[in-house]
């Protein structure tokens, strides 16, 4: 079979929409606000911003560079620079860049399914006239229902496969061109509403006034993990999107654009949620339930208009999720179709089938399989469910390891002349700073974080 042709984005702007779409997801809107609330507000935000600048942007540039320079999906990309004595190691990293996103997708699709369930439920009025405690109970009921979880997960995988099967231009580009502007508009409406009716001043203090005594090693680790996940690093998406870039586009500019937009959306999500949470006096540190348990109460208290905002909010979440899931499926599908193994549509369907199969176990680990602890005999995995194990391995262990290995690859293995040319910064101070970060600061910093999280 003929290998599929390697396509390119229509413009730098469409790349930016897609890459920001990948970065902006459940990590920004669902996870960021509750992690901020649980970890001391301003202090967390400050460290997070520092990590995005020192680790995030240099790594984004490195991954984009590997993609663009090789014009290949991750495995092919890691093999195409040639001449390394430890090529087997780089092959393994390439494989890891294909498998990590698949691992993330198995649990990400389940949570994306929750957002579809909530958008639908809000629309038909399931969350109207909530009694005391009803919202927590409804969230528990969703988690306890194998049928519902599998149904919504199947839908989210189906949508993702449908889009990726259509290819770069008519699949991914068309989707992000519609969903990303919609996402920004909904987010702005929600922030405006929250700033008019909610306690905006308290939210600003909460998010931006750091209490330095709260900065602990654990906080730094949490911030680093959140930054990696939020910027889609170490997981193939950015690398494969980079491979669709044409040579006239500036990698440093794109990397800064992605990091800036992703961070802005995370902060805006905070400003959409905290003002109303504070104004209604509900618990702002409610953990993962902040969005799924607390917000329905708030929307309910708002009366009729609350239902509209509820639908908008969960649609926002669903759109953000979909533009991320497509970027998680793309690396493997691109690899299989460009290697000439399968046609793109077929590759997408096969990957979807595997994801669905594993996803069922992940979904059921919220209920019927909650007592199954696959690697429970190892201390590191004690008490972790199937979902817990996959999430820990893909989003904590291998994502960080991938980021570390790629910075070593770019800093020490790829020829300096290649990196110089790809960055387009000349042999300037900016280039030198980036190179220094990628050679020393990123591998050592990420290595240290990895050591602390895993070992
Ligand atoms: N960045 C996405 C989020 O914040 O929800 C998650 C993600 C997407 C991680 C794509 C990794 C990835 F490759």
GROMACS .gro file of C-alpha atoms and ligand atoms in nm:
model
  468
    1UNK     CA    1   0.000   0.000   0.000
    2UNK     CA    2   0.112   0.354  -0.077
    3UNK     CA    3   0.210   0.553   0.231
    4UNK     CA    4  -0.018   0.853   0.288
    5UNK     CA    5   0.120   1.188   0.178
    6UNK     CA    6   0.245   1.419   0.451
    7UNK     CA    7   0.015   1.721   0.458
    8UNK     CA    8   0.064   2.077   0.581
    9UNK     CA    9  -0.143   2.334   0.767
   10UNK     CA   10  -0.308   2.596   0.544
   11UNK     CA   11  -0.138   2.874   0.743
   12UNK     CA   12   0.047   2.956   1.061
   13UNK     CA   13  -0.282   3.073   1.207
   14UNK     CA   14  -0.456   2.740   1.152
   15UNK     CA   15  -0.161   2.569   1.315
   16UNK     CA   16  -0.200   2.803   1.609
   17UNK     CA   17  -0.572   2.728   1.636
   18UNK     CA   18  -0.503   2.356   1.632
   19UNK     CA   19  -0.209   2.364   1.873
   20UNK     CA   20  -0.392   2.592   2.112
   21UNK     CA   21  -0.691   2.360   2.070
   22UNK     CA   22  -0.471   2.070   2.176
   23UNK     CA   23  -0.328   2.258   2.472
   24UNK     CA   24  -0.656   2.407   2.589
   25UNK     CA   25  -0.866   2.128   2.729
   26UNK     CA   26  -1.003   1.967   3.040
   27UNK     CA   27  -0.664   2.045   3.193
   28UNK     CA   28  -0.732   2.418   3.175
   29UNK     CA   29  -1.100   2.445   3.248
   30UNK     CA   30  -1.170   2.149   3.473
   31UNK     CA   31  -0.837   2.078   3.641
   32UNK     CA   32  -0.651   2.411   3.666
   33UNK     CA   33  -0.910   2.594   3.881
   34UNK     CA   34  -0.944   2.315   4.137
   35UNK     CA   35  -0.571   2.250   4.154
   36UNK     CA   36  -0.516   2.624   4.213
   37UNK     CA   37  -0.779   2.620   4.486
   38UNK     CA   38  -0.631   2.313   4.653
   39UNK     CA   39  -0.277   2.444   4.639
   40UNK     CA   40  -0.294   2.787   4.787
   41UNK     CA   41  -0.409   3.014   4.503
   42UNK     CA   42  -0.159   3.286   4.408
   43UNK     CA   43   0.152   3.096   4.512
   44UNK     CA   44   0.060   2.809   4.281
   45UNK     CA   45  -0.019   3.043   3.991
   46UNK     CA   46   0.317   3.218   4.030
   47UNK     CA   47   0.518   2.894   4.023
   48UNK     CA   48   0.305   2.765   3.737
   49UNK     CA   49   0.385   3.073   3.527
   50UNK     CA   50   0.757   3.036   3.600
   51UNK     CA   51   0.750   2.670   3.492
   52UNK     CA   52   0.566   2.751   3.170
   53UNK     CA   53   0.838   3.001   3.081
   54UNK     CA   54   1.147   2.807   3.187
   55UNK     CA   55   1.042   2.453   3.090
   56UNK     CA   56   0.728   2.485   2.882
   57UNK     CA   57   0.832   2.720   2.604
   58UNK     CA   58   1.177   2.564   2.543
   59UNK     CA   59   1.020   2.217   2.524
   60UNK     CA   60   0.741   2.330   2.296
   61UNK     CA   61   1.010   2.470   2.065
   62UNK     CA   62   1.205   2.142   2.081
   63UNK     CA   63   0.906   1.923   1.999
   64UNK     CA   64   0.791   2.150   1.718
   65UNK     CA   65   1.144   2.146   1.581
   66UNK     CA   66   1.171   1.766   1.575
   67UNK     CA   67   0.838   1.747   1.395
   68UNK     CA   68   0.906   2.018   1.142
   69UNK     CA   69   1.263   1.926   1.066
   70UNK     CA   70   1.180   1.559   1.003
   71UNK     CA   71   0.839   1.611   0.839
   72UNK     CA   72   0.738   1.282   0.999
   73UNK     CA   73   0.513   1.154   1.280
   74UNK     CA   74   0.690   1.088   1.614
   75UNK     CA   75   0.852   0.747   1.560
   76UNK     CA   76   0.967   0.828   1.208
   77UNK     CA   77   1.080   1.166   1.337
   78UNK     CA   78   1.302   1.029   1.612
   79UNK     CA   79   1.458   0.794   1.357
   80UNK     CA   80   1.525   1.050   1.090
   81UNK     CA   81   1.808   1.254   1.240
   82UNK     CA   82   2.049   0.963   1.204
   83UNK     CA   83   2.404   0.910   1.316
   84UNK     CA   84   2.341   0.850   1.685
   85UNK     CA   85   2.521   0.573   1.870
   86UNK     CA   86   2.216   0.526   2.090
   87UNK     CA   87   1.955   0.518   1.814
   88UNK     CA   88   1.769   0.236   1.990
   89UNK     CA   89   1.709   0.470   2.280
   90UNK     CA   90   1.564   0.738   2.052
   91UNK     CA   91   1.347   0.473   1.882
   92UNK     CA   92   1.209   0.388   2.225
   93UNK     CA   93   1.136   0.755   2.288
   94UNK     CA   94   0.957   0.769   1.952
   95UNK     CA   95   0.742   0.473   2.052
   96UNK     CA   96   0.669   0.636   2.382
   97UNK     CA   97   0.556   0.951   2.201
   98UNK     CA   98   0.303   0.730   2.016
   99UNK     CA   99   0.181   0.529   2.312
  100UNK     CA  100   0.153   0.799   2.578
  101UNK     CA  101  -0.120   0.991   2.394
  102UNK     CA  102  -0.314   0.667   2.347
  103UNK     CA  103  -0.284   0.602   2.721
  104UNK     CA  104  -0.400   0.955   2.803
  105UNK     CA  105  -0.690   0.917   2.561
  106UNK     CA  106  -0.831   0.617   2.745
  107UNK     CA  107  -0.912   0.822   3.054
  108UNK     CA  108  -0.947   1.159   2.882
  109UNK     CA  109  -1.230   1.015   2.669
  110UNK     CA  110  -1.412   0.908   2.984
  111UNK     CA  111  -1.396   1.257   3.135
  112UNK     CA  112  -1.483   1.410   2.796
  113UNK     CA  113  -1.787   1.182   2.816
  114UNK     CA  114  -1.888   1.341   3.148
  115UNK     CA  115  -1.886   1.683   2.983
  116UNK     CA  116  -2.116   1.556   2.705
  117UNK     CA  117  -2.349   1.407   2.965
  118UNK     CA  118  -2.358   1.736   3.157
  119UNK     CA  119  -2.409   1.953   2.847
  120UNK     CA  120  -2.698   1.730   2.748
  121UNK     CA  121  -2.836   1.713   3.102
  122UNK     CA  122  -2.820   2.091   3.143
  123UNK     CA  123  -2.998   2.130   2.809
  124UNK     CA  124  -3.292   1.908   2.902
  125UNK     CA  125  -3.319   2.056   3.251
  126UNK     CA  126  -3.195   1.761   3.458
  127UNK     CA  127  -3.015   2.004   3.686
  128UNK     CA  128  -3.310   2.240   3.742
  129UNK     CA  129  -3.463   2.271   4.090
  130UNK     CA  130  -3.184   2.083   4.263
  131UNK     CA  131  -3.246   1.992   4.624
  132UNK     CA  132  -2.978   2.003   4.891
  133UNK     CA  133  -2.707   1.747   4.815
  134UNK     CA  134  -2.864   1.651   4.481
  135UNK     CA  135  -2.576   1.770   4.267
  136UNK     CA  136  -2.316   1.562   4.453
  137UNK     CA  137  -2.549   1.264   4.434
  138UNK     CA  138  -2.603   1.308   4.060
  139UNK     CA  139  -2.228   1.318   3.997
  140UNK     CA  140  -2.185   1.001   4.204
  141UNK     CA  141  -2.468   0.839   4.011
  142UNK     CA  142  -2.295   0.912   3.683
  143UNK     CA  143  -1.972   0.759   3.810
  144UNK     CA  144  -2.161   0.458   3.942
  145UNK     CA  145  -2.336   0.391   3.612
  146UNK     CA  146  -2.138   0.163   3.378
  147UNK     CA  147  -2.392   0.211   3.099
  148UNK     CA  148  -2.382   0.590   3.108
  149UNK     CA  149  -2.004   0.611   3.135
  150UNK     CA  150  -1.949   0.369   2.849
  151UNK     CA  151  -2.217   0.534   2.636
  152UNK     CA  152  -2.070   0.885   2.664
  153UNK     CA  153  -1.714   0.759   2.631
  154UNK     CA  154  -1.812   0.573   2.313
  155UNK     CA  155  -1.961   0.893   2.176
  156UNK     CA  156  -1.650   1.095   2.253
  157UNK     CA  157  -1.422   0.835   2.092
  158UNK     CA  158  -1.660   0.815   1.796
  159UNK     CA  159  -1.647   1.191   1.740
  160UNK     CA  160  -1.267   1.189   1.768
  161UNK     CA  161  -1.225   0.900   1.523
  162UNK     CA  162  -1.472   1.063   1.282
  163UNK     CA  163  -1.270   1.384   1.273
  164UNK     CA  164  -0.922   1.231   1.256
  165UNK     CA  165  -1.030   0.984   0.985
  166UNK     CA  166  -1.106   1.278   0.755
  167UNK     CA  167  -0.747   1.395   0.759
  168UNK     CA  168  -0.560   1.713   0.838
  169UNK     CA  169  -0.746   1.963   0.620
  170UNK     CA  170  -1.106   1.847   0.619
  171UNK     CA  171  -1.091   1.684   0.961
  172UNK     CA  172  -0.866   1.864   1.207
  173UNK     CA  173  -0.853   2.208   1.046
  174UNK     CA  174  -1.225   2.237   0.984
  175UNK     CA  175  -1.300   2.130   1.340
  176UNK     CA  176  -1.064   2.374   1.510
  177UNK     CA  177  -1.176   2.658   1.283
  178UNK     CA  178  -1.530   2.615   1.416
  179UNK     CA  179  -1.476   2.504   1.773
  180UNK     CA  180  -1.192   2.734   1.880
  181UNK     CA  181  -1.368   3.065   1.803
  182UNK     CA  182  -1.683   2.922   1.965
  183UNK     CA  183  -1.478   2.828   2.269
  184UNK     CA  184  -1.329   3.176   2.303
  185UNK     CA  185  -1.666   3.346   2.265
  186UNK     CA  186  -1.831   3.124   2.528
  187UNK     CA  187  -1.539   3.176   2.765
  188UNK     CA  188  -1.554   3.555   2.730
  189UNK     CA  189  -1.932   3.556   2.787
  190UNK     CA  190  -1.887   3.347   3.101
  191UNK     CA  191  -1.605   3.566   3.235
  192UNK     CA  192  -1.806   3.883   3.169
  193UNK     CA  193  -2.106   3.738   3.343
  194UNK     CA  194  -1.897   3.622   3.639
  195UNK     CA  195  -1.727   3.959   3.669
  196UNK     CA  196  -2.058   4.147   3.673
  197UNK     CA  197  -2.251   3.922   3.906
  198UNK     CA  198  -1.978   3.752   4.107
  199UNK     CA  199  -1.706   3.845   4.352
  200UNK     CA  200  -1.440   3.939   4.099
  201UNK     CA  201  -1.214   4.133   4.335
  202UNK     CA  202  -1.176   3.837   4.569
  203UNK     CA  203  -1.093   3.612   4.274
  204UNK     CA  204  -0.817   3.847   4.161
  205UNK     CA  205  -0.663   3.849   4.509
  206UNK     CA  206  -0.705   3.475   4.536
  207UNK     CA  207  -0.530   3.400   4.206
  208UNK     CA  208  -0.265   3.671   4.200
  209UNK     CA  209  -0.165   3.749   4.557
  210UNK     CA  210   0.093   3.488   4.643
  211UNK     CA  211   0.137   3.373   4.998
  212UNK     CA  212   0.502   3.272   4.975
  213UNK     CA  213   0.479   3.048   5.281
  214UNK     CA  214   0.265   2.815   5.072
  215UNK     CA  215   0.545   2.734   4.827
  216UNK     CA  216   0.657   2.379   4.905
  217UNK     CA  217   0.830   2.109   4.698
  218UNK     CA  218   0.491   1.941   4.656
  219UNK     CA  219   0.343   2.259   4.516
  220UNK     CA  220   0.627   2.286   4.263
  221UNK     CA  221   0.569   1.926   4.155
  222UNK     CA  222   0.197   1.979   4.116
  223UNK     CA  223   0.259   2.293   3.911
  224UNK     CA  224   0.509   2.114   3.686
  225UNK     CA  225   0.275   1.821   3.624
  226UNK     CA  226  -0.009   2.059   3.549
  227UNK     CA  227   0.205   2.265   3.310
  228UNK     CA  228   0.322   1.959   3.115
  229UNK     CA  229  -0.028   1.823   3.079
  230UNK     CA  230  -0.177   2.159   2.996
  231UNK     CA  231   0.079   2.239   2.726
  232UNK     CA  232   0.036   1.888   2.574
  233UNK     CA  233   0.408   1.822   2.620
  234UNK     CA  234   0.575   1.481   2.616
  235UNK     CA  235   0.283   1.325   2.436
  236UNK     CA  236   0.319   1.342   2.061
  237UNK     CA  237   0.051   1.600   1.987
  238UNK     CA  238   0.279   1.900   1.958
  239UNK     CA  239   0.543   1.699   1.772
  240UNK     CA  240   0.302   1.570   1.512
  241UNK     CA  241   0.135   1.911   1.473
  242UNK     CA  242   0.484   2.055   1.428
  243UNK     CA  243   0.547   1.813   1.144
  244UNK     CA  244   0.264   1.975   0.947
  245UNK     CA  245   0.434   2.317   0.968
  246UNK     CA  246   0.589   2.467   0.658
  247UNK     CA  247   0.938   2.610   0.667
  248UNK     CA  248   0.834   2.975   0.652
  249UNK     CA  249   0.678   2.968   0.997
  250UNK     CA  250   0.868   3.080   1.305
  251UNK     CA  251   0.885   2.804   1.566
  252UNK     CA  252   0.976   3.033   1.859
  253UNK     CA  253   0.681   3.263   1.782
  254UNK     CA  254   0.441   2.970   1.759
  255UNK     CA  255   0.569   2.820   2.085
  256UNK     CA  256   0.524   3.149   2.269
  257UNK     CA  257   0.178   3.190   2.114
  258UNK     CA  258   0.066   2.844   2.228
  259UNK     CA  259   0.205   2.889   2.581
  260UNK     CA  260   0.050   3.234   2.612
  261UNK     CA  261  -0.295   3.133   2.487
  262UNK     CA  262  -0.302   2.816   2.695
  263UNK     CA  263  -0.210   3.004   3.012
  264UNK     CA  264  -0.455   3.284   2.935
  265UNK     CA  265  -0.739   3.033   2.898
  266UNK     CA  266  -0.649   2.860   3.225
  267UNK     CA  267  -0.656   3.195   3.407
  268UNK     CA  268  -0.978   3.300   3.233
  269UNK     CA  269  -1.138   2.971   3.334
  270UNK     CA  270  -1.049   3.067   3.691
  271UNK     CA  271  -1.215   3.404   3.637
  272UNK     CA  272  -1.525   3.238   3.498
  273UNK     CA  273  -1.556   3.004   3.795
  274UNK     CA  274  -1.418   3.162   4.114
  275UNK     CA  275  -1.622   3.489   4.115
  276UNK     CA  276  -1.950   3.300   4.111
  277UNK     CA  277  -1.826   3.031   4.346
  278UNK     CA  278  -1.718   3.300   4.595
  279UNK     CA  279  -2.034   3.504   4.550
  280UNK     CA  280  -2.256   3.203   4.617
  281UNK     CA  281  -2.050   3.106   4.917
  282UNK     CA  282  -1.996   2.746   4.806
  283UNK     CA  283  -1.672   2.560   4.876
  284UNK     CA  284  -1.406   2.674   4.629
  285UNK     CA  285  -1.166   2.393   4.716
  286UNK     CA  286  -1.404   2.113   4.625
  287UNK     CA  287  -1.140   1.921   4.425
  288UNK     CA  288  -1.232   1.742   4.100
  289UNK     CA  289  -1.597   1.802   4.184
  290UNK     CA  290  -1.556   2.181   4.162
  291UNK     CA  291  -1.692   2.190   3.809
  292UNK     CA  292  -1.924   1.890   3.814
  293UNK     CA  293  -2.073   1.927   4.162
  294UNK     CA  294  -2.035   2.289   4.267
  295UNK     CA  295  -2.116   2.466   3.943
  296UNK     CA  296  -2.455   2.297   3.884
  297UNK     CA  297  -2.558   2.425   4.229
  298UNK     CA  298  -2.455   2.774   4.132
  299UNK     CA  299  -2.629   2.760   3.794
  300UNK     CA  300  -2.940   2.631   3.969
  301UNK     CA  301  -2.937   2.919   4.217
  302UNK     CA  302  -2.921   3.167   3.932
  303UNK     CA  303  -3.270   3.075   3.815
  304UNK     CA  304  -3.372   3.055   3.449
  305UNK     CA  305  -3.063   3.220   3.310
  306UNK     CA  306  -2.850   2.968   3.499
  307UNK     CA  307  -2.963   2.690   3.269
  308UNK     CA  308  -2.841   2.883   2.967
  309UNK     CA  309  -2.505   2.947   3.130
  310UNK     CA  310  -2.491   2.585   3.239
  311UNK     CA  311  -2.535   2.459   2.885
  312UNK     CA  312  -2.278   2.711   2.760
  313UNK     CA  313  -2.028   2.612   3.026
  314UNK     CA  314  -2.044   2.240   2.960
  315UNK     CA  315  -2.040   2.294   2.584
  316UNK     CA  316  -1.725   2.497   2.636
  317UNK     CA  317  -1.576   2.207   2.826
  318UNK     CA  318  -1.684   1.957   2.560
  319UNK     CA  319  -1.539   2.166   2.275
  320UNK     CA  320  -1.214   2.208   2.464
  321UNK     CA  321  -1.201   1.834   2.519
  322UNK     CA  322  -1.263   1.744   2.154
  323UNK     CA  323  -0.992   1.972   2.016
  324UNK     CA  324  -0.757   1.793   2.257
  325UNK     CA  325  -0.870   1.435   2.190
  326UNK     CA  326  -0.812   1.475   1.816
  327UNK     CA  327  -0.455   1.582   1.885
  328UNK     CA  328  -0.407   1.278   2.107
  329UNK     CA  329  -0.525   1.035   1.838
  330UNK     CA  330  -0.337   1.203   1.554
  331UNK     CA  331   0.020   1.085   1.633
  332UNK     CA  332  -0.063   0.712   1.611
  333UNK     CA  333  -0.295   0.750   1.312
  334UNK     CA  334  -0.040   0.960   1.124
  335UNK     CA  335   0.233   0.707   1.199
  336UNK     CA  336   0.026   0.409   1.081
  337UNK     CA  337  -0.096   0.577   0.765
  338UNK     CA  338   0.230   0.743   0.665
  339UNK     CA  339   0.420   0.422   0.717
  340UNK     CA  340   0.184   0.275   0.460
  341UNK     CA  341   0.042   0.021   0.704
  342UNK     CA  342  -0.321   0.129   0.667
  343UNK     CA  343  -0.529   0.397   0.500
  344UNK     CA  344  -0.589   0.691   0.737
  345UNK     CA  345  -0.959   0.619   0.794
  346UNK     CA  346  -0.887   0.256   0.868
  347UNK     CA  347  -0.600   0.345   1.101
  348UNK     CA  348  -0.830   0.584   1.290
  349UNK     CA  349  -1.099   0.318   1.326
  350UNK     CA  350  -0.855   0.052   1.445
  351UNK     CA  351  -0.702   0.289   1.699
  352UNK     CA  352  -1.051   0.388   1.810
  353UNK     CA  353  -1.143   0.022   1.860
  354UNK     CA  354  -0.836  -0.041   2.078
  355UNK     CA  355  -0.905   0.277   2.275
  356UNK     CA  356  -1.265   0.181   2.324
  357UNK     CA  357  -1.171  -0.163   2.450
  358UNK     CA  358  -0.924  -0.028   2.706
  359UNK     CA  359  -1.154   0.267   2.776
  360UNK     CA  360  -1.432   0.032   2.889
  361UNK     CA  361  -1.205  -0.103   3.164
  362UNK     CA  362  -1.105   0.250   3.256
  363UNK     CA  363  -1.469   0.362   3.274
  364UNK     CA  364  -1.566   0.059   3.479
  365UNK     CA  365  -1.283   0.118   3.724
  366UNK     CA  366  -1.509   0.395   3.858
  367UNK     CA  367  -1.766   0.136   3.960
  368UNK     CA  368  -1.776  -0.241   3.906
  369UNK     CA  369  -1.400  -0.271   3.877
  370UNK     CA  370  -1.315  -0.021   4.150
  371UNK     CA  371  -1.163  -0.295   4.363
  372UNK     CA  372  -0.926  -0.411   4.091
  373UNK     CA  373  -0.574  -0.284   4.156
  374UNK     CA  374  -0.371  -0.426   3.866
  375UNK     CA  375  -0.023  -0.341   3.994
  376UNK     CA  376  -0.121  -0.318   4.358
  377UNK     CA  377   0.163  -0.550   4.461
  378UNK     CA  378   0.411  -0.272   4.380
  379UNK     CA  379   0.427   0.001   4.646
  380UNK     CA  380   0.416   0.277   4.383
  381UNK     CA  381   0.083   0.153   4.250
  382UNK     CA  382  -0.079   0.060   4.578
  383UNK     CA  383  -0.451   0.135   4.582
  384UNK     CA  384  -0.451   0.251   4.218
  385UNK     CA  385  -0.741   0.136   4.000
  386UNK     CA  386  -0.704   0.050   3.630
  387UNK     CA  387  -0.769   0.416   3.552
  388UNK     CA  388  -0.525   0.523   3.824
  389UNK     CA  389  -0.246   0.304   3.682
  390UNK     CA  390  -0.292   0.419   3.321
  391UNK     CA  391  -0.319   0.782   3.425
  392UNK     CA  392  -0.013   0.765   3.650
  393UNK     CA  393   0.199   0.588   3.390
  394UNK     CA  394   0.100   0.801   3.092
  395UNK     CA  395   0.042   1.145   3.244
  396UNK     CA  396   0.304   1.137   3.520
  397UNK     CA  397   0.580   0.890   3.444
  398UNK     CA  398   0.617   0.875   3.068
  399UNK     CA  399   0.508   1.228   2.985
  400UNK     CA  400   0.784   1.368   3.206
  401UNK     CA  401   1.034   1.109   3.089
  402UNK     CA  402   0.953   1.192   2.727
  403UNK     CA  403   1.003   1.563   2.788
  404UNK     CA  404   1.336   1.496   2.954
  405UNK     CA  405   1.457   1.265   2.677
  406UNK     CA  406   1.355   1.502   2.401
  407UNK     CA  407   1.537   1.792   2.559
  408UNK     CA  408   1.849   1.574   2.583
  409UNK     CA  409   1.799   1.465   2.221
  410UNK     CA  410   1.766   1.821   2.093
  411UNK     CA  411   2.034   1.962   2.320
  412UNK     CA  412   2.298   1.694   2.277
  413UNK     CA  413   2.223   1.464   1.983
  414UNK     CA  414   2.076   1.673   1.702
  415UNK     CA  415   2.340   1.874   1.515
  416UNK     CA  416   2.363   2.231   1.635
  417UNK     CA  417   2.349   2.352   1.274
  418UNK     CA  418   2.007   2.186   1.234
  419UNK     CA  419   1.864   2.344   1.549
  420UNK     CA  420   2.012   2.681   1.454
  421UNK     CA  421   1.842   2.672   1.119
  422UNK     CA  422   1.507   2.546   1.251
  423UNK     CA  423   1.481   2.812   1.520
  424UNK     CA  424   1.552   3.093   1.275
  425UNK     CA  425   1.692   3.312   1.551
  426UNK     CA  426   2.048   3.321   1.418
  427UNK     CA  427   2.326   3.263   1.668
  428UNK     CA  428   2.165   3.526   1.891
  429UNK     CA  429   2.136   3.567   2.265
  430UNK     CA  430   1.781   3.429   2.249
  431UNK     CA  431   1.904   3.118   2.071
  432UNK     CA  432   2.181   3.072   2.325
  433UNK     CA  433   1.942   3.105   2.617
  434UNK     CA  434   1.708   2.850   2.463
  435UNK     CA  435   1.995   2.611   2.393
  436UNK     CA  436   2.123   2.644   2.747
  437UNK     CA  437   1.778   2.573   2.889
  438UNK     CA  438   1.732   2.269   2.665
  439UNK     CA  439   2.080   2.128   2.732
  440UNK     CA  440   2.095   2.170   3.106
  441UNK     CA  441   1.802   2.331   3.283
  442UNK     CA  442   1.514   2.131   3.132
  443UNK     CA  443   1.669   1.781   3.160
  444UNK     CA  444   1.798   1.841   3.511
  445UNK     CA  445   1.480   2.012   3.629
  446UNK     CA  446   1.246   1.756   3.477
  447UNK     CA  447   1.474   1.475   3.591
  448UNK     CA  448   1.453   1.606   3.944
  449UNK     CA  449   1.074   1.633   3.930
  450UNK     CA  450   1.056   1.283   3.786
  451UNK     CA  451   1.278   1.152   4.062
  452UNK     CA  452   1.059   1.307   4.323
  453UNK     CA  453   0.727   1.195   4.174
  454UNK     CA  454   0.822   0.844   4.079
  455UNK     CA  455   1.119   0.723   4.278
  456LIG     N1  456  -0.348   1.978   2.705
  456LIG     C1  457  -0.471   1.905   2.723
  456LIG     C2  458  -0.547   1.964   2.840
  456LIG     O1  459  -0.496   2.056   2.907
  456LIG     O2  460  -0.657   1.919   2.866
  456LIG     C3  461  -0.447   1.759   2.744
  456LIG     C4  462  -0.352   1.698   2.646
  456LIG     C5  463  -0.379   1.705   2.510
  456LIG     C6  464  -0.237   1.638   2.690
  456LIG     C7  465  -0.289   1.653   2.417
  456LIG     C8  466  -0.147   1.585   2.600
  456LIG     C9  467  -0.174   1.594   2.466
  456LIG     F1  468  -0.089   1.545   2.380
   0.00000   0.00000   0.00000
